[in-house]
XYZ file of C-alpha atoms in Angstrom:
159
model
C 82.031 105.992 102.997
C 78.997 107.307 101.184
C 77.080 105.319 98.605
C 79.078 105.452 95.428
C 78.107 107.592 92.502
C 77.877 106.348 88.946
C 75.842 103.212 89.494
C 76.881 99.596 89.649
C 79.264 99.732 86.699
C 81.685 101.847 88.719
C 83.932 99.687 90.849
C 85.251 100.659 94.261
C 88.424 98.821 95.279
C 89.955 99.705 98.651
C 93.638 100.613 98.643
C 94.237 97.942 101.290
C 92.998 95.308 98.804
C 95.105 96.785 95.984
C 98.183 96.643 98.208
C 97.388 93.299 99.895
C 99.453 90.297 98.958
C 97.441 87.658 97.222
C 97.697 85.601 94.090
C 94.493 85.751 92.037
C 93.819 84.929 88.420
C 92.357 87.509 86.048
C 88.898 85.898 86.266
C 89.065 85.880 90.063
C 89.828 89.600 89.902
C 86.853 90.013 87.552
C 84.606 88.424 90.174
C 85.998 90.724 92.860
C 85.369 93.727 90.607
C 81.754 92.618 90.123
C 81.259 92.189 93.866
C 83.042 95.461 94.730
C 80.863 97.258 92.180
C 77.785 96.009 94.048
C 78.836 96.963 97.578
C 77.062 99.926 99.093
C 76.744 101.303 102.591
C 73.757 99.186 103.619
C 73.044 96.142 105.772
C 73.385 93.604 102.946
C 76.020 90.911 103.148
C 74.842 88.829 100.163
C 75.410 90.022 96.616
C 74.083 88.555 93.393
C 76.568 88.607 90.551
C 74.477 88.586 87.379
C 76.923 87.168 84.845
C 74.662 88.042 81.900
C 74.797 91.734 82.829
C 78.580 91.780 82.986
C 79.097 89.493 79.968
C 77.975 92.373 77.756
C 80.977 94.409 78.921
C 83.546 91.870 77.740
C 84.974 92.564 74.315
C 85.095 88.889 73.338
C 83.773 87.410 70.125
C 82.402 84.292 71.830
C 80.781 85.106 75.172
C 79.099 81.726 75.612
C 81.717 80.430 78.053
C 81.820 83.486 80.341
C 79.487 81.989 82.969
C 81.407 78.717 83.169
C 84.758 80.551 83.373
C 83.529 82.852 86.135
C 81.869 79.966 87.988
C 85.192 78.122 87.898
C 86.929 81.261 89.195
C 84.479 81.573 92.086
C 84.903 77.886 92.955
C 88.637 78.480 93.220
C 87.957 81.091 95.946
C 86.775 78.305 98.227
C 89.258 78.138 101.075
C 91.288 81.125 99.852
C 91.767 84.388 101.636
C 94.082 87.317 102.143
C 95.791 89.195 104.957
C 95.840 92.890 105.747
C 98.925 93.898 107.707
C 98.874 97.036 109.856
C 102.176 98.306 111.242
C 101.935 99.260 114.911
C 105.578 100.354 115.179
C 108.930 99.196 113.827
C 108.790 95.922 115.727
C 105.080 95.135 115.876
C 102.365 94.588 113.345
C 98.807 93.313 113.326
C 97.794 90.755 110.714
C 94.115 90.225 109.934
C 93.230 87.244 107.765
C 89.946 87.125 105.836
C 88.290 84.537 103.646
C 87.117 86.193 100.441
C 83.555 84.903 100.807
C 81.775 83.343 103.759
C 79.140 81.684 101.535
C 78.824 80.986 97.788
C 75.687 79.828 95.960
C 75.671 78.912 92.260
C 72.382 79.532 90.438
C 73.123 77.886 87.104
C 69.658 78.180 85.578
C 69.667 81.956 86.155
C 73.280 82.718 85.242
C 73.888 84.188 88.696
C 76.267 83.545 91.529
C 75.410 84.741 95.032
C 78.303 85.490 97.349
C 78.247 86.513 100.974
C 80.847 88.671 102.661
C 81.654 88.452 106.334
C 80.416 91.376 108.463
C 83.925 92.459 109.501
C 85.249 92.334 105.942
C 82.373 94.441 104.628
C 82.875 96.964 107.425
C 86.567 97.244 106.554
C 85.722 97.687 102.867
C 83.337 100.526 103.687
C 85.532 102.306 106.222
C 88.786 102.492 104.312
C 90.306 105.938 103.852
C 91.795 105.439 100.394
C 89.631 104.009 97.650
C 90.158 103.512 93.931
C 87.203 104.119 91.588
C 87.152 102.919 87.984
C 84.775 101.750 85.302
C 84.463 98.000 85.596
C 84.449 97.529 81.810
C 88.118 98.602 81.676
C 89.362 96.076 84.207
C 87.240 93.233 82.786
C 88.929 93.554 79.403
C 92.519 93.469 80.608
C 93.866 90.071 79.560
C 96.716 89.563 81.983
C 96.780 89.436 85.760
C 99.805 91.716 85.608
C 97.991 94.331 83.532
C 95.097 94.219 86.001
C 97.395 94.667 89.027
C 99.260 97.474 87.278
C 95.952 99.146 86.379
C 94.800 99.017 90.024
C 98.120 100.458 91.221
C 98.065 103.244 88.635
C 94.490 104.126 89.595
C 95.565 104.171 93.246
C 98.211 106.818 92.534
C 96.316 108.584 89.754
C 96.109 111.932 91.523
């Protein structure tokens, strides 16, 4: 996959992640959108999520609690993961399990959270055939987990 066009406010979400079975809150999905918007075809595995930059995109009257909400969402990723299932034939399938992040660092004084992806997970994210692109500001302002999932699915089948 080439480096994405449109800058870091355009999110790239692989179809395999859209279709994967997992149970995430809306704020957890916001964090994933922020991380996916930062991923490029480079050697980096650590990504800084600058909450102050993304807080401006939320259409909330009181944005003072955004950092604490997103920090809480990231903390809830600890120990969570997801599986990607690949059908080999009618009777066989491969199941790959991934932790969302291999390392998380909270930088409270700066309003940033640094997350690290595993090498294999990043490679899979970059090599997927089907990818959904969307402006991150749209997904951040959807209030329900169901509206977010529906939005991702609709973007997946947009064409």
